[in-house]
Amino acid sequence: MNKAIATTIGIVCISIAIGSDHNNLEKDRPLRFDDAYSTAYRSFEFQAGFGVDTFDRSKPVYNLQFEIQYGFAKNRDISIGLDPYFTSESGKLVGNAIDLSYFEGVSREIGNNPAFGYRIDAGIPISGGDGAEFRVRGILTKTLVHYDKIHLNIDYLQTTSGSSGDRKSRMGAIIGYSNPIGYPTRFDRTLLAEFGIEQGMTTGSGYNSWIGIGLRNQVSSTTVFDFGVQADTSRTSGEPSSPLRISVGYSMNF
Amino acid sequence: MSLLALILGVSTFAQESPRVQSPMPELPVSLPGWLSNRGADALFYKAAPYNWAINRIPAFAKDMYATSVGHAMAYEALVTGKSQELESKTFVTIDRVLKNPPSNPIDEAEISPRFVQKYGYLEKVFDWAHTLHFQTIDVLMHPGWSDTQKEAEIDRLWAFYSSEPYAISGLPTNMEYLDSFPYSGAFRKNYPKVNGLFWGYHWLQTVNYDMLFRVPTADQKPQYALIGQRYHETELYRTDRDFMPMTAEMSPRFARRFPEVTNAFDNLHMLHDNVNDILAQPNLSDSAKQSQVKIAIYRVLASTHRGEKPGEGEPKTLHDHRFPYGMPGMGMMVGSDESSMYMSGMGWMDMSECAHCSIPLPDEGPWGATVSAEGWTMTVRCMMCARDMAAETPGRAIIRAATEDENRLLVMISDEEGNWTSNIKGIVFLEEFGEHPNCSLWSRVFTSRSAFDIFVAKVPELKGAKALSLDQWSKLNYGTPDTYRKLNRPNPYHKDPPIRLRERRDE
């Protein structure tokens, strides 16, 4: 598998979440954006996900996501996760990084002011992996018409690995949208959509972008099932494009 | 004594004092700092094996989950300028959810986003108290623990709840005072149907504790068939209540054991009513409403009453923590004193007495029984009082009674014809009719014939007493006892003098 794919997967799979409520939006469950709220104080949440990336210039990549989060203080949580992936090219499961995250919800939505939070993610190499990746994400969440919300995520990414022609730092942004489906007669589903843009990995390259749509469905009092589809809408030269990225996941808090 | 009262010879009028009318409250010098916190401060419930045990009775769980909808939708309507739709469109919407309840809990904040934008601090108080509501139910419905373990855990839950600054006081609070402000009563007056729904599900939220407390888990579900039916057919749509349902009225056994939890629920429900009334004020600015909501929160917070004790405090003030004799789980009500209170639908009651024979309830030992029928629950001294009181009431009834084994609660449910079923097979009744002051001695129930024999052998005056089967006992009826003393006083919630006159002439 080429390095670009591995890097892409590595970044996508750093995840954290808030409580297992279909309305609480969690990065990678199933889309990439976050809302500005942390997991509840004293809550643990376990997440598991499975995804398939259908790259246009290589064989599909299958990835797994496991993560556990803990609300260690009011409006603050930490998480640790593993994201092993499997490519039919290499024929083996690779899991050489551990993801650590810190999230803080600074402010809830008050009056016309959006909720604000931020997160810091670190992908730390283990067992032969090389280079660490860091991301700082600022998040704004604001109610739109009534029940629907918009979520603006601004990312700064820094990597310690890569060749001389690669960017060490990049910027990205995602506009996410969420809207509960079925109000006011049913209360167990939320529709999600996003449009994201991110600087390409090669120095001097342009922007990559993607769109996604997903659904979070409350299964029980403590569990949520999610399903999402994403597609790259533009990709800088040299980076493989993924016309279809499918993910399913399950979250449970305790 | 007024001239009118003298003419009518109504001596009880002399004991009445005017209803408290408090001025519009002003912000206290210092409000708790957390009210200004900008964080969402979401709290998780206490991690425990009993969580979500409520789902063991799916119909009950769904009805409880649906209760999250009503206030949230009404608040959202009030803060988005749709108050004119409350009694029509909003009522229909809430009612539809209550009739088709969700299978999973609902996050109130998600269905009232505009309300939470303005009153996020209030949502913290509500959420945390609702968590206590649900976890207390979960403990009581957990199948793996003894009653002793459950009671110890509820004490721990109360401590867990109280550790947060959003905790509501567990002290009894004077409800007359809390409902005495210029805005008080506006919501129930202007939006009686929606308020009826609110008080209807406050009825459900308070009646369930005696359905569950010390009741074997297998015997909890059959009761909900009756309670759930009553809830959906009647309680949700009542617009004739004088006041919100009080927990101690609906679940007196639980209230006596856990007065702090019970008082916190009542104070929470009163806060709901205060907020309803404040938001329904057309003449208050947004800023004034914000201030009044903060003051209403302040009034019921545990931190406001730190160091104060139940049974103490200046009457009819914020710090009045007196309670009716025998019921530490309830604050003083409109017109009540330590020995009597007015219960909507039942009239004047003395909670320290048997509701059927008016003989004082024993301070210690088996507590007798409770009778639940027509939406009310009353405590009685003996099985005879329980049966005969249920027989006086149309419709189905539930009797929960102490047996000789403190770990085995008798739960009996009647059908429309008064035929009883019991959760304990082979129960045996003692009923050797005698003087009512001793009825708790000669009218009892036992889990077995041997237990009956042991008890009778210890009491000489019961020598030769017959053991009655459920069928034999059910056929008996001694009617209203001679000792029954009805407190003939007017409804204190009706301030209009002509109503008093009319009631008096009817008596």
mmCIF file of N, CA, C and O in Angstrom, chain B residues 362-413:
data_model
loop_
_atom_site.group_PDB
_atom_site.id
_atom_site.type_symbol
_atom_site.label_atom_id
_atom_site.label_comp_id
_atom_site.label_asym_id
_atom_site.label_seq_id
_atom_site.Cartn_x
_atom_site.Cartn_y
_atom_site.Cartn_z
ATOM 1 N N PRO B 362 -49.717 3.328 63.467
ATOM 2 C CA PRO B 362 -48.653 3.019 64.426
ATOM 3 C C PRO B 362 -47.333 3.650 63.990
ATOM 4 O O PRO B 362 -47.050 3.763 62.799
ATOM 5 N N ASP B 363 -46.550 4.065 64.999
ATOM 6 C CA ASP B 363 -45.261 4.677 64.688
ATOM 7 C C ASP B 363 -44.241 3.649 64.224
ATOM 8 O O ASP B 363 -43.351 3.942 63.447
ATOM 9 N N GLU B 364 -44.371 2.446 64.731
ATOM 10 C CA GLU B 364 -43.384 1.426 64.417
ATOM 11 C C GLU B 364 -44.081 0.142 63.990
ATOM 12 O O GLU B 364 -45.295 0.016 64.079
ATOM 13 N N GLY B 365 -43.264 -0.796 63.552
ATOM 14 C CA GLY B 365 -43.791 -2.106 63.195
ATOM 15 C C GLY B 365 -44.379 -2.113 61.807
ATOM 16 O O GLY B 365 -44.225 -1.162 61.038
ATOM 17 N N PRO B 366 -45.068 -3.199 61.464
ATOM 18 C CA PRO B 366 -45.680 -3.276 60.139
ATOM 19 C C PRO B 366 -46.583 -2.078 59.912
ATOM 20 O O PRO B 366 -47.336 -1.671 60.794
ATOM 21 N N TRP B 367 -46.505 -1.532 58.728
ATOM 22 C CA TRP B 367 -47.214 -0.283 58.474
ATOM 23 C C TRP B 367 -48.641 -0.504 58.021
ATOM 24 O O TRP B 367 -49.327 0.446 57.683
ATOM 25 N N GLY B 368 -49.112 -1.707 58.003
ATOM 26 C CA GLY B 368 -50.480 -1.942 57.562
ATOM 27 C C GLY B 368 -50.535 -2.155 56.074
ATOM 28 O O GLY B 368 -49.946 -3.089 55.563
ATOM 29 N N ALA B 369 -51.214 -1.261 55.393
ATOM 30 C CA ALA B 369 -51.366 -1.447 53.951
ATOM 31 C C ALA B 369 -51.602 -0.095 53.293
ATOM 32 O O ALA B 369 -51.903 0.894 53.965
ATOM 33 N N THR B 370 -51.463 -0.093 51.993
ATOM 34 C CA THR B 370 -51.914 1.062 51.221
ATOM 35 C C THR B 370 -52.946 0.578 50.215
ATOM 36 O O THR B 370 -52.915 -0.576 49.769
ATOM 37 N N VAL B 371 -53.834 1.470 49.885
ATOM 38 C CA VAL B 371 -54.852 1.193 48.879
ATOM 39 C C VAL B 371 -54.676 2.201 47.757
ATOM 40 O O VAL B 371 -54.645 3.414 48.012
ATOM 41 N N SER B 372 -54.550 1.705 46.546
ATOM 42 C CA SER B 372 -54.451 2.587 45.377
ATOM 43 C C SER B 372 -55.663 2.344 44.494
ATOM 44 O O SER B 372 -55.916 1.210 44.066
ATOM 45 N N ALA B 373 -56.409 3.391 44.257
ATOM 46 C CA ALA B 373 -57.597 3.291 43.406
ATOM 47 C C ALA B 373 -57.945 4.678 42.898
ATOM 48 O O ALA B 373 -57.638 5.682 43.564
ATOM 49 N N GLU B 374 -58.526 4.751 41.761
ATOM 50 C CA GLU B 374 -58.995 6.035 41.222
ATOM 51 C C GLU B 374 -57.888 7.080 41.176
ATOM 52 O O GLU B 374 -58.161 8.277 41.283
ATOM 53 N N GLY B 375 -56.648 6.643 41.095
ATOM 54 C CA GLY B 375 -55.556 7.585 40.976
ATOM 55 C C GLY B 375 -54.929 8.021 42.284
ATOM 56 O O GLY B 375 -53.900 8.669 42.284
ATOM 57 N N TRP B 376 -55.557 7.697 43.415
ATOM 58 C CA TRP B 376 -54.969 8.064 44.707
ATOM 59 C C TRP B 376 -54.407 6.837 45.400
ATOM 60 O O TRP B 376 -54.723 5.706 45.063
ATOM 61 N N THR B 377 -53.579 7.085 46.407
ATOM 62 C CA THR B 377 -53.049 6.010 47.253
ATOM 63 C C THR B 377 -53.184 6.458 48.701
ATOM 64 O O THR B 377 -52.774 7.566 49.052
ATOM 65 N N MET B 378 -53.772 5.602 49.528
ATOM 66 C CA MET B 378 -54.002 5.949 50.923
ATOM 67 C C MET B 378 -53.413 4.871 51.831
ATOM 68 O O MET B 378 -53.432 3.686 51.489
ATOM 69 N N THR B 379 -52.949 5.301 52.982
ATOM 70 C CA THR B 379 -52.397 4.360 53.956
ATOM 71 C C THR B 379 -53.484 3.995 54.968
ATOM 72 O O THR B 379 -54.203 4.875 55.461
ATOM 73 N N VAL B 380 -53.578 2.715 55.246
ATOM 74 C CA VAL B 380 -54.569 2.243 56.221
ATOM 75 C C VAL B 380 -53.873 1.345 57.248
ATOM 76 O O VAL B 380 -52.782 0.847 57.017
ATOM 77 N N ARG B 381 -54.562 1.156 58.363
ATOM 78 C CA ARG B 381 -53.961 0.414 59.476
ATOM 79 C C ARG B 381 -54.006 -1.093 59.300
ATOM 80 O O ARG B 381 -53.156 -1.807 59.818
ATOM 81 N N CYS B 382 -55.035 -1.579 58.650
ATOM 82 C CA CYS B 382 -55.255 -3.023 58.676
ATOM 83 C C CYS B 382 -55.831 -3.509 57.348
ATOM 84 O O CYS B 382 -56.223 -2.716 56.492
ATOM 85 N N MET B 383 -55.918 -4.823 57.221
ATOM 86 C CA MET B 383 -56.401 -5.409 55.979
ATOM 87 C C MET B 383 -57.893 -5.158 55.779
ATOM 88 O O MET B 383 -58.370 -5.013 54.657
ATOM 89 N N MET B 384 -58.616 -5.120 56.872
ATOM 90 C CA MET B 384 -60.044 -4.854 56.741
ATOM 91 C C MET B 384 -60.278 -3.442 56.180
ATOM 92 O O MET B 384 -61.091 -3.249 55.266
ATOM 93 N N CYS B 385 -59.551 -2.491 56.728
ATOM 94 C CA CYS B 385 -59.683 -1.128 56.215
ATOM 95 C C CYS B 385 -59.292 -1.083 54.738
ATOM 96 O O CYS B 385 -59.924 -0.380 53.938
ATOM 97 N N ALA B 386 -58.250 -1.825 54.383
ATOM 98 C CA ALA B 386 -57.799 -1.820 52.986
ATOM 99 C C ALA B 386 -58.898 -2.362 52.071
ATOM 100 O O ALA B 386 -59.244 -1.752 51.051
ATOM 101 N N ARG B 387 -59.433 -3.493 52.434
ATOM 102 C CA ARG B 387 -60.458 -4.115 51.606
ATOM 103 C C ARG B 387 -61.712 -3.255 51.514
ATOM 104 O O ARG B 387 -62.242 -3.014 50.413
ATOM 105 N N ASP B 388 -62.167 -2.769 52.643
ATOM 106 C CA ASP B 388 -63.434 -2.025 52.640
ATOM 107 C C ASP B 388 -63.290 -0.659 51.977
ATOM 108 O O ASP B 388 -64.233 -0.160 51.363
ATOM 109 N N MET B 389 -62.099 -0.082 52.097
ATOM 110 C CA MET B 389 -61.879 1.193 51.419
ATOM 111 C C MET B 389 -61.847 0.981 49.906
ATOM 112 O O MET B 389 -62.409 1.774 49.138
ATOM 113 N N ALA B 390 -61.203 -0.107 49.487
ATOM 114 C CA ALA B 390 -61.176 -0.409 48.056
ATOM 115 C C ALA B 390 -62.587 -0.680 47.542
ATOM 116 O O ALA B 390 -62.953 -0.266 46.427
ATOM 117 N N ALA B 391 -63.393 -1.341 48.368
ATOM 118 C CA ALA B 391 -64.757 -1.679 47.946
ATOM 119 C C ALA B 391 -65.628 -0.440 47.796
ATOM 120 O O ALA B 391 -66.597 -0.440 47.025
ATOM 121 N N GLU B 392 -65.284 0.593 48.537
ATOM 122 C CA GLU B 392 -66.065 1.832 48.443
ATOM 123 C C GLU B 392 -65.769 2.612 47.166
ATOM 124 O O GLU B 392 -66.447 3.581 46.852
ATOM 125 N N THR B 393 -64.724 2.183 46.476
ATOM 126 C CA THR B 393 -64.254 2.945 45.319
ATOM 127 C C THR B 393 -64.541 2.178 44.041
ATOM 128 O O THR B 393 -64.210 0.996 43.944
ATOM 129 N N PRO B 394 -65.166 2.816 43.073
ATOM 130 C CA PRO B 394 -65.418 2.106 41.818
ATOM 131 C C PRO B 394 -64.123 1.811 41.074
ATOM 132 O O PRO B 394 -63.126 2.510 41.237
ATOM 133 N N GLY B 395 -64.150 0.773 40.296
ATOM 134 C CA GLY B 395 -62.988 0.435 39.478
ATOM 135 C C GLY B 395 -62.024 -0.490 40.187
ATOM 136 O O GLY B 395 -62.278 -0.997 41.280
ATOM 137 N N ARG B 396 -60.906 -0.701 39.540
ATOM 138 C CA ARG B 396 -59.911 -1.626 40.041
ATOM 139 C C ARG B 396 -59.071 -0.965 41.143
ATOM 140 O O ARG B 396 -59.052 0.262 41.268
ATOM 141 N N ALA B 397 -58.411 -1.811 41.916
ATOM 142 C CA ALA B 397 -57.608 -1.280 43.018
ATOM 143 C C ALA B 397 -56.393 -2.170 43.249
ATOM 144 O O ALA B 397 -56.348 -3.327 42.806
ATOM 145 N N ILE B 398 -55.421 -1.608 43.923
ATOM 146 C CA ILE B 398 -54.228 -2.354 44.334
ATOM 147 C C ILE B 398 -54.077 -2.183 45.837
ATOM 148 O O ILE B 398 -54.161 -1.065 46.358
ATOM 149 N N ILE B 399 -53.876 -3.295 46.520
ATOM 150 C CA ILE B 399 -53.538 -3.243 47.939
ATOM 151 C C ILE B 399 -52.116 -3.756 48.089
ATOM 152 O O ILE B 399 -51.765 -4.816 47.564
ATOM 153 N N ARG B 400 -51.298 -2.980 48.774
ATOM 154 C CA ARG B 400 -49.948 -3.434 49.112
ATOM 155 C C ARG B 400 -49.904 -3.504 50.634
ATOM 156 O O ARG B 400 -50.147 -2.497 51.309
ATOM 157 N N ALA B 401 -49.591 -4.683 51.140
ATOM 158 C CA ALA B 401 -49.745 -4.869 52.574
ATOM 159 C C ALA B 401 -48.548 -5.573 53.188
ATOM 160 O O ALA B 401 -47.909 -6.427 52.559
ATOM 161 N N ALA B 402 -48.285 -5.211 54.430
ATOM 162 C CA ALA B 402 -47.239 -5.888 55.184
ATOM 163 C C ALA B 402 -47.763 -7.240 55.648
ATOM 164 O O ALA B 402 -48.931 -7.375 56.018
ATOM 165 N N THR B 403 -46.908 -8.233 55.614
ATOM 166 C CA THR B 403 -47.228 -9.542 56.181
ATOM 167 C C THR B 403 -46.378 -9.728 57.438
ATOM 168 O O THR B 403 -45.647 -8.822 57.833
ATOM 169 N N GLU B 404 -46.457 -10.915 58.019
ATOM 170 C CA GLU B 404 -45.621 -11.176 59.200
ATOM 171 C C GLU B 404 -44.146 -11.249 58.829
ATOM 172 O O GLU B 404 -43.286 -11.083 59.689
ATOM 173 N N ASP B 405 -43.877 -11.475 57.538
ATOM 174 C CA ASP B 405 -42.502 -11.531 57.053
ATOM 175 C C ASP B 405 -42.179 -10.190 56.396
ATOM 176 O O ASP B 405 -42.716 -9.863 55.337
ATOM 177 N N GLU B 406 -41.316 -9.429 57.034
ATOM 178 C CA GLU B 406 -41.058 -8.076 56.521
ATOM 179 C C GLU B 406 -40.417 -8.090 55.137
ATOM 180 O O GLU B 406 -40.355 -7.054 54.469
ATOM 181 N N ASN B 407 -39.932 -9.235 54.731
ATOM 182 C CA ASN B 407 -39.334 -9.326 53.401
ATOM 183 C C ASN B 407 -40.328 -9.787 52.330
ATOM 184 O O ASN B 407 -39.948 -9.995 51.180
ATOM 185 N N ARG B 408 -41.560 -9.994 52.737
ATOM 186 C CA ARG B 408 -42.561 -10.439 51.750
ATOM 187 C C ARG B 408 -43.757 -9.490 51.771
ATOM 188 O O ARG B 408 -44.592 -9.522 52.674
ATOM 189 N N LEU B 409 -43.792 -8.675 50.779
ATOM 190 C CA LEU B 409 -44.887 -7.716 50.656
ATOM 191 C C LEU B 409 -46.031 -8.359 49.877
ATOM 192 O O LEU B 409 -45.806 -8.974 48.830
ATOM 193 N N LEU B 410 -47.215 -8.218 50.404
ATOM 194 C CA LEU B 410 -48.392 -8.725 49.692
ATOM 195 C C LEU B 410 -48.871 -7.677 48.703
ATOM 196 O O LEU B 410 -49.059 -6.505 49.065
ATOM 197 N N VAL B 411 -49.060 -8.095 47.473
ATOM 198 C CA VAL B 411 -49.618 -7.209 46.448
ATOM 199 C C VAL B 411 -50.880 -7.869 45.909
ATOM 200 O O VAL B 411 -50.820 -8.974 45.360
ATOM 201 N N MET B 412 -51.993 -7.213 46.101
ATOM 202 C CA MET B 412 -53.263 -7.752 45.600
ATOM 203 C C MET B 412 -53.859 -6.758 44.607
ATOM 204 O O MET B 412 -53.839 -5.545 44.834
ATOM 205 N N ILE B 413 -54.387 -7.298 43.535
ATOM 206 C CA ILE B 413 -54.986 -6.460 42.496
ATOM 207 C C ILE B 413 -56.413 -6.947 42.273
ATOM 208 O O ILE B 413 -56.650 -8.154 42.134
#
